[in-house]
Coordinates of C-alpha atoms in Angstrom, one line a residue:
X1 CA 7.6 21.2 -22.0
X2 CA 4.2 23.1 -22.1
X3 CA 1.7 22.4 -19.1
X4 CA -1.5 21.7 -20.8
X5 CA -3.3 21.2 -17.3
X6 CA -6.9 22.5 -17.8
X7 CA -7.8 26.0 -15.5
X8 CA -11.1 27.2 -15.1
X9 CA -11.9 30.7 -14.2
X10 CA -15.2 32.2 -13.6
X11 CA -15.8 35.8 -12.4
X12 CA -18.5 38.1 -13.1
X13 CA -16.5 41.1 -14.5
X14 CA -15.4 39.9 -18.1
X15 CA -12.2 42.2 -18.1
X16 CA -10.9 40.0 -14.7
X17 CA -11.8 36.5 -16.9
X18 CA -9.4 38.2 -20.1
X19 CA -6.6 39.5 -18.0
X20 CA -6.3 36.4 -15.7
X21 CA -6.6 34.5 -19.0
X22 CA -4.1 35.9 -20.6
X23 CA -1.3 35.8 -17.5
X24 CA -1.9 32.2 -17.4
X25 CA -2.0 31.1 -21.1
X26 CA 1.5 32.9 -21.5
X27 CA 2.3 30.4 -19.0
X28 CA 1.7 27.4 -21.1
X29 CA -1.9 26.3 -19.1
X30 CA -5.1 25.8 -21.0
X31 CA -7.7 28.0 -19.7
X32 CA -11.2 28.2 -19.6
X33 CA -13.0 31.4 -19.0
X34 CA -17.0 32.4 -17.9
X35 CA -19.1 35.1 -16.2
X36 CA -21.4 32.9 -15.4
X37 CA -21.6 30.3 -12.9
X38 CA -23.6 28.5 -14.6
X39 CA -21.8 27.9 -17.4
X40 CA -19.0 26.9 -15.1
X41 CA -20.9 24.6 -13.8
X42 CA -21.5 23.2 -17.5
X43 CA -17.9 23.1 -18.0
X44 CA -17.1 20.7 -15.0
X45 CA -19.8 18.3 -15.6
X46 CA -17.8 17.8 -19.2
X47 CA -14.3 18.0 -18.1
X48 CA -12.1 18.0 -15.0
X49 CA -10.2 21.1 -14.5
X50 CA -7.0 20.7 -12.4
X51 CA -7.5 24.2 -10.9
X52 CA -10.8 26.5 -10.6
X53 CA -11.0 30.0 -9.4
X54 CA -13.8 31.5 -9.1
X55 CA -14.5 35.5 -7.5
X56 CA -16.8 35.2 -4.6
X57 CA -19.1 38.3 -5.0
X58 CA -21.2 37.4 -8.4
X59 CA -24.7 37.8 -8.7
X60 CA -27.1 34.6 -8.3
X61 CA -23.9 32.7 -7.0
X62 CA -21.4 33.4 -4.9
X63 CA -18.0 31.8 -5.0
X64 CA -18.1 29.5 -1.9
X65 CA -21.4 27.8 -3.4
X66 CA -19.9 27.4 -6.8
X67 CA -17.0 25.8 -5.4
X68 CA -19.1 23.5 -3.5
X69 CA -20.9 22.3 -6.3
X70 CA -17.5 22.3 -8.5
X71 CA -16.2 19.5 -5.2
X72 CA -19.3 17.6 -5.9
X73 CA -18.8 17.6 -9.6
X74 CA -14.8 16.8 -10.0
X75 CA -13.3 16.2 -6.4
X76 CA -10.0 16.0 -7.5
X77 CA -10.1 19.7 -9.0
X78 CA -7.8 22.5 -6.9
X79 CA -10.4 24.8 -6.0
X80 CA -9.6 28.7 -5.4
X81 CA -11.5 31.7 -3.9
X82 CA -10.9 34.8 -5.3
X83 CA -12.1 38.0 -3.0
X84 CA -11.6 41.3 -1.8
X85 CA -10.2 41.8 1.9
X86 CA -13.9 43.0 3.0
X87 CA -14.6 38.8 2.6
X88 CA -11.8 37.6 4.2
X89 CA -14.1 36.2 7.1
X90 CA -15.9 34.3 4.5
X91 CA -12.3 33.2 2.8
X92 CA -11.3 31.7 6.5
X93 CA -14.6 29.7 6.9
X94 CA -14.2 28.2 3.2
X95 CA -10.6 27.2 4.1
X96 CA -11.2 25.5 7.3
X97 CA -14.5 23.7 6.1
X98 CA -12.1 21.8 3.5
X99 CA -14.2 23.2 0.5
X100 CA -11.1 26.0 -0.5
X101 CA -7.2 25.5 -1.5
X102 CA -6.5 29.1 -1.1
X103 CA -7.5 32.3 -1.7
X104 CA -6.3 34.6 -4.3
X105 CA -6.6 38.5 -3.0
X106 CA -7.7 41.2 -5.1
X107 CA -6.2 43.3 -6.9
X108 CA -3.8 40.6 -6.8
X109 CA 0.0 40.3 -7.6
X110 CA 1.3 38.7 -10.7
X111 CA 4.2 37.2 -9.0
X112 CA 2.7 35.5 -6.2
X113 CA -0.8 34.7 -8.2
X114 CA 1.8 32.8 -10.7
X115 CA 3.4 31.4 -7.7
X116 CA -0.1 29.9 -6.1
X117 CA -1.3 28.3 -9.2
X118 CA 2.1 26.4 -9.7
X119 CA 1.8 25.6 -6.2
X120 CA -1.3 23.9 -6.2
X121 CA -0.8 22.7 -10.0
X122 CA 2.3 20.6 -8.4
X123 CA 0.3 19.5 -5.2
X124 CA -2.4 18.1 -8.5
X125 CA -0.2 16.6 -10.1
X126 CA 0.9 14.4 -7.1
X127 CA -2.3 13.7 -6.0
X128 CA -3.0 12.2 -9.7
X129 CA 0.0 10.4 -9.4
X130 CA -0.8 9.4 -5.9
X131 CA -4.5 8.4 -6.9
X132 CA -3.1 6.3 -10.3
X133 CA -0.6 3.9 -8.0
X134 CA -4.1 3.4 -5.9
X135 CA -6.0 2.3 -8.9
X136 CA -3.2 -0.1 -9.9
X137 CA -2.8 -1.4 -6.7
X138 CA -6.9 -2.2 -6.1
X139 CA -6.5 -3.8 -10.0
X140 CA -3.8 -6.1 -9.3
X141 CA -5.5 -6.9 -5.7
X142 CA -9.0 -6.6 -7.4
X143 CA -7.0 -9.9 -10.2
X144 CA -6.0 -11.8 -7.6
X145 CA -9.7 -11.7 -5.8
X146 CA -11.2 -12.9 -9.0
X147 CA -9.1 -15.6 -9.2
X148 CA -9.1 -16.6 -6.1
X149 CA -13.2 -16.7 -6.0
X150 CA -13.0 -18.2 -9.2
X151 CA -10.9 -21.1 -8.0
X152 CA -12.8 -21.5 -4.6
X153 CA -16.2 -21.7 -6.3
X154 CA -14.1 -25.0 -7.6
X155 CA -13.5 -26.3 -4.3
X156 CA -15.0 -29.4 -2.6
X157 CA -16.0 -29.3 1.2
X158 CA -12.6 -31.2 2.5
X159 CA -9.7 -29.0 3.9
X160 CA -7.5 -31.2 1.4
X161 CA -8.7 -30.1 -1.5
X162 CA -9.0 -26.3 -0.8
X163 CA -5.5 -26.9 0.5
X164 CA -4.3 -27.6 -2.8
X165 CA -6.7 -24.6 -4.6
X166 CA -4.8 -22.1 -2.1
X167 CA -1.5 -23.3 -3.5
X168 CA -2.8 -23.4 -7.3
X169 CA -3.4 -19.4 -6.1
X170 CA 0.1 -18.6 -4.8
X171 CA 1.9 -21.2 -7.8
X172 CA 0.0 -18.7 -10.5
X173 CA 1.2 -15.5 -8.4
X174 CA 5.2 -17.4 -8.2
X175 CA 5.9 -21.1 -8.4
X176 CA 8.9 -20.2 -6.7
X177 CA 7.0 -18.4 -3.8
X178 CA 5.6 -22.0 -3.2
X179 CA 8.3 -23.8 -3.3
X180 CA 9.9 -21.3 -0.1
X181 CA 6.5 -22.0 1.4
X182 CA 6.8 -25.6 1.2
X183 CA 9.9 -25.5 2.1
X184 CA 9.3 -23.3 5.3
X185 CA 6.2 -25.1 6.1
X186 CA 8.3 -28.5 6.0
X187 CA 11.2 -27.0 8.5
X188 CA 9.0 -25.6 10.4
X189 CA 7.4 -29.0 11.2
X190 CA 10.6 -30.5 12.2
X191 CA 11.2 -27.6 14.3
X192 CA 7.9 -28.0 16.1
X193 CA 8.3 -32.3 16.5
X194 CA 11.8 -31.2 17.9
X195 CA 10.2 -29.7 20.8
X196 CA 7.2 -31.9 21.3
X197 CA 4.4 -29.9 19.9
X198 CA 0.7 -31.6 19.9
X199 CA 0.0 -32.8 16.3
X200 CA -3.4 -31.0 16.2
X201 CA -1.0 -27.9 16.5
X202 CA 1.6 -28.9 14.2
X203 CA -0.8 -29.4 11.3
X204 CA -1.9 -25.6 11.8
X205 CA 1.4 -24.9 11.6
X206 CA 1.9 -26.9 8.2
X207 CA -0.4 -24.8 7.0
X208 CA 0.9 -21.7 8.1
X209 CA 3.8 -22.3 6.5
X210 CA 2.6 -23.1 3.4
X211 CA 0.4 -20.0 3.3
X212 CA 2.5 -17.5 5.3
X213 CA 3.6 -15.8 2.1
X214 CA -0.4 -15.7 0.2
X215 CA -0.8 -12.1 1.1
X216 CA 1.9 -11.6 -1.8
X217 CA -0.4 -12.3 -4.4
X218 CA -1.8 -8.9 -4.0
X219 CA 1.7 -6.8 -4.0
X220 CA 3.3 -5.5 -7.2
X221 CA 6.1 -7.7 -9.1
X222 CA 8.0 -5.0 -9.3
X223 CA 8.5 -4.8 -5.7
X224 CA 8.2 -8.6 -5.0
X225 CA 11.5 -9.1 -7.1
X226 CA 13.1 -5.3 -6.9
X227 CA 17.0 -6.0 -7.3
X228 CA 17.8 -3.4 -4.2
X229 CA 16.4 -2.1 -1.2
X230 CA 12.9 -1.4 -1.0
X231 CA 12.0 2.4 -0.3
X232 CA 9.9 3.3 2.6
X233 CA 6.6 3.4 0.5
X234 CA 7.5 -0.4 -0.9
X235 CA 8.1 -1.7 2.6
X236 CA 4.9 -0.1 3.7
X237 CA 3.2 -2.2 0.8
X238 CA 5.3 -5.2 1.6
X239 CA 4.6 -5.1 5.3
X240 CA 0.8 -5.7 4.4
X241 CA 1.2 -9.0 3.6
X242 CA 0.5 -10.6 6.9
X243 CA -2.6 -9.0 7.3
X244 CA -3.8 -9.7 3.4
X245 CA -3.2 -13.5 4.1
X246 CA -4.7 -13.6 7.3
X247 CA -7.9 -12.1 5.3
X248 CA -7.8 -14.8 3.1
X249 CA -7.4 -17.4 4.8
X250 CA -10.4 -16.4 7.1
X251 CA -12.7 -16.6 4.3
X252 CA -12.5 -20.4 5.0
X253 CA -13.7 -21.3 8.4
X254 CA -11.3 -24.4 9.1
X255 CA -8.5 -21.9 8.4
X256 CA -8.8 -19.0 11.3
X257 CA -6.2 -20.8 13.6
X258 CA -3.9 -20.8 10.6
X259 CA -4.9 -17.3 9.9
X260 CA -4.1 -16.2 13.1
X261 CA -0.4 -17.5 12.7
X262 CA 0.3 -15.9 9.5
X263 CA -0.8 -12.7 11.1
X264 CA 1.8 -13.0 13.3
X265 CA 4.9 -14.1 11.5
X266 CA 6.7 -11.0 11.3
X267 CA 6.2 -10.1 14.7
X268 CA 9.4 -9.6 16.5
X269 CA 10.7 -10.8 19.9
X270 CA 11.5 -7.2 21.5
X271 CA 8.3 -6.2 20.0
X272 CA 9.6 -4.3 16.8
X273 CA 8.0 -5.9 14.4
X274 CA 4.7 -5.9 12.5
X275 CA 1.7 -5.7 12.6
X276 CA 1.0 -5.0 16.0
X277 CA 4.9 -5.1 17.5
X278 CA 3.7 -8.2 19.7
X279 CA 6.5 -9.2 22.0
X280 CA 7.8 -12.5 23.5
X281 CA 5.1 -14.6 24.5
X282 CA 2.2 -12.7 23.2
X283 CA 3.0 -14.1 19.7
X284 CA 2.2 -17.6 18.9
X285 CA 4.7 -20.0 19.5
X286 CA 3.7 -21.3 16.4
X287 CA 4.8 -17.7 14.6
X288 CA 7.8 -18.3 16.6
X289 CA 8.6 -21.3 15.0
X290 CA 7.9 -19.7 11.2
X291 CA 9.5 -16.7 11.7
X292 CA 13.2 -18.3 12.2
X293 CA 11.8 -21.4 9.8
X294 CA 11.1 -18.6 7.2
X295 CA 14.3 -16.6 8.0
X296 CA 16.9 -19.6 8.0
X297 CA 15.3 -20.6 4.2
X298 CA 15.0 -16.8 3.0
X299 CA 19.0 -16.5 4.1
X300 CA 20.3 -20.0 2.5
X301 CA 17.9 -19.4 -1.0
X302 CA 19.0 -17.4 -3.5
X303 CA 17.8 -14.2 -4.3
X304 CA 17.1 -12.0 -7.0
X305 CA 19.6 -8.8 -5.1
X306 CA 22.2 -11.6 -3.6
X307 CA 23.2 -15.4 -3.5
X308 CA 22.3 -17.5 -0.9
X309 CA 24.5 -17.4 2.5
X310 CA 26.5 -20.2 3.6
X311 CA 25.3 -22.1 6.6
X312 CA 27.8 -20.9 8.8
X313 CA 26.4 -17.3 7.9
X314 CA 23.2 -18.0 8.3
X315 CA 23.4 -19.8 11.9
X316 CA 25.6 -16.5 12.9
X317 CA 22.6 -14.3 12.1
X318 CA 20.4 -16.6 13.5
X319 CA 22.0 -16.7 16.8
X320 CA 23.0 -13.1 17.1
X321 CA 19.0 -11.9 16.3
X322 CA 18.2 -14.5 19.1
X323 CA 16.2 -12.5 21.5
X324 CA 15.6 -9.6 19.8
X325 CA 14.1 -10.3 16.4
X326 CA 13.6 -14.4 17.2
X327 CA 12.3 -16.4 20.0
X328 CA 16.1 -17.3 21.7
X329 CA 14.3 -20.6 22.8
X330 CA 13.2 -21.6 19.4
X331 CA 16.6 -20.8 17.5
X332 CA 18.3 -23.1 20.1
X333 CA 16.3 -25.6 19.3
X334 CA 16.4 -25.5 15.6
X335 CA 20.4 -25.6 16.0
X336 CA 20.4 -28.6 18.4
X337 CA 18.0 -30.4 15.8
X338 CA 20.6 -29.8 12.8
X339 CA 23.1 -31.1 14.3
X340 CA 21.3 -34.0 16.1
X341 CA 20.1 -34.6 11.2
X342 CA 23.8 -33.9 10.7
X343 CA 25.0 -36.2 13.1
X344 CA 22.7 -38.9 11.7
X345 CA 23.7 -38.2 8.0
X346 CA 27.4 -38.7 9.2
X347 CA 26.1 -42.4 10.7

């Protein structure tokens, strides 16, 4: 496949522009040669070069202020200094200040000048790469804010009813998303009864629970429901989502309690979890009670990678992560209240 990738290369002596120009075209690249800076600077304000070089001794410019300029113009452009040894202290200060990628010596070497520019043109197209899963990410969050002003401009003043708008947000995202929430929100309640929680507390939690999952609504589907394991770049997105819904929520005064459980949801209970690997008591024991609520439904539900576990599989994990990812106090409660609902189902 022929690299196309746009290089610009000014320098002062024309035979220096034609033999450079010539190396690099025979290497598939699409170059752009001038002696004047000038014109260079002509050429950037029209296009965006992946890689300029420009010689640093030229008259009415030198190379270091062209390339400044040329950063100002088209940031994302890999930017080379080409010099003799005698400027080598000048090289070095460009380098360090952040303005230079490298510096290409003359006379130079064919082998290793070849060697540079595919170098940098790999380290380009990365950051392009890099850059365009940025711009798709701040789109689909950039969606989901829209939407969720546009249905907020719709509420009323009541917590009810901006309740309901919240869920209307996640159902759009994934109706099935909701229906774990609601799910989790609804054992998490029964968890928190259990053990005699005040009700002013428990209906935080019912929120929580519904909500504990909004910060979805700004990661990718494709990771959301990836049949496998996520790579270290999707967790790092996934992980996120605590914070995101916290956000959210705190956009609506009533809901900064709530918000401040949903931050803490996938905190751990020897402190390695996330965000801020919170341990034992310093999480909420509201978060407590979501984080096995959430687990215990996430294990029994069916998945998109696996089927759902069996109850005797999912109490096993339960109990065994008691004390290390969940509060040990919390799972035994949750256990003792399923079989004081079996027991009553049996009667």
């Amino acid at each position: 496949m022929m690299k196309r990738e746009m290089i610009l290369i000014v320098d002062d002596e024309l035979a220096v522009v034609q033999a450079l120009t010539r190396l690099l075209e025979i290497e598939g690249y699409h170059v752009v040669g001038t002696t004047d800076p000038k014109e260079a600077l002509e050429v950037l304000r029209q296009n965006t070069p992946s890689i300029i070089i420009s010689d640093q001794r030229m008259p009415h410019m030198t190379g270091v202020e062209l390339l400044l300029k040329a950063h100002s113009l088209s940031s994302s452009t890999i930017r080379f200094l080409m010099s003799g040894y005698t400027d080598i202290d000048v090289v070095i200060s460009a380098i360090n200040d952040g303005h230079v990628y490298q510096y290409i010596s003359k006379p130079w070497q064919e082998t290793e000048f070849l060697l540079k520019i595919q170098s940098a043109m790999e380290y380009w197209r990365e950051q392009q790469q890099n850059e365009q899963m940025v711009r798709q990410s701040l789109s689909e969050v950039k969606n989901w804010e829209a939407l969720f002003q546009q249905t907020s401009s719709l509420m009323t003043q009541t917590m009810a009813s901006s309740v309901r708008t919240l869920e209307k947000v996640i159902r759009a995202k994934d109706e099935e998303l909701l229906f774990h929430s609601e799910r989790v929100s609804q054992r998490a309640l029964q968890i928190a009864k259990f053990i005699g929680m005040q009700p002013e507390r428990m209906k935080n939690l019912e929120y929580a629970g519904i909500f504990h999952d909004i910060g979805k609504i700004a990661i990718r589907d494709q990771i959301l429901h990836k049949a496998g394991r996520l790579d270290e770049d999707e967790f790092t997105k996934m992980k996120a989502h605590p914070a995101v819904g916290a956000e959210i929520l705190r956009e609506l005064p009533f809901m900064n309690s709530v918000a401040d459980i949903v931050f803490q949801h996938h905190e751990k209970f020897d402190g390695s979890g996330y965000p801020n690997n919170r341990k034992g008591e310093e999480i909420l024991l509201e978060a407590r009670i979501l984080a096995v609520a959430d687990a215990y439904d996430a294990l029994i539900s069916k998945r998109v990678y696996r089927d759902g576990l069996s109850e005797e599989e999912v109490w096993t994990i339960l109990e065994q992560s008691a004390g290390s990812h969940f509060d040990p106090q919390v799972v035994a409660a949750f256990r003792r209240l399923n079989e004081t609902l079996e027991n009553q189902e049996i009667y």
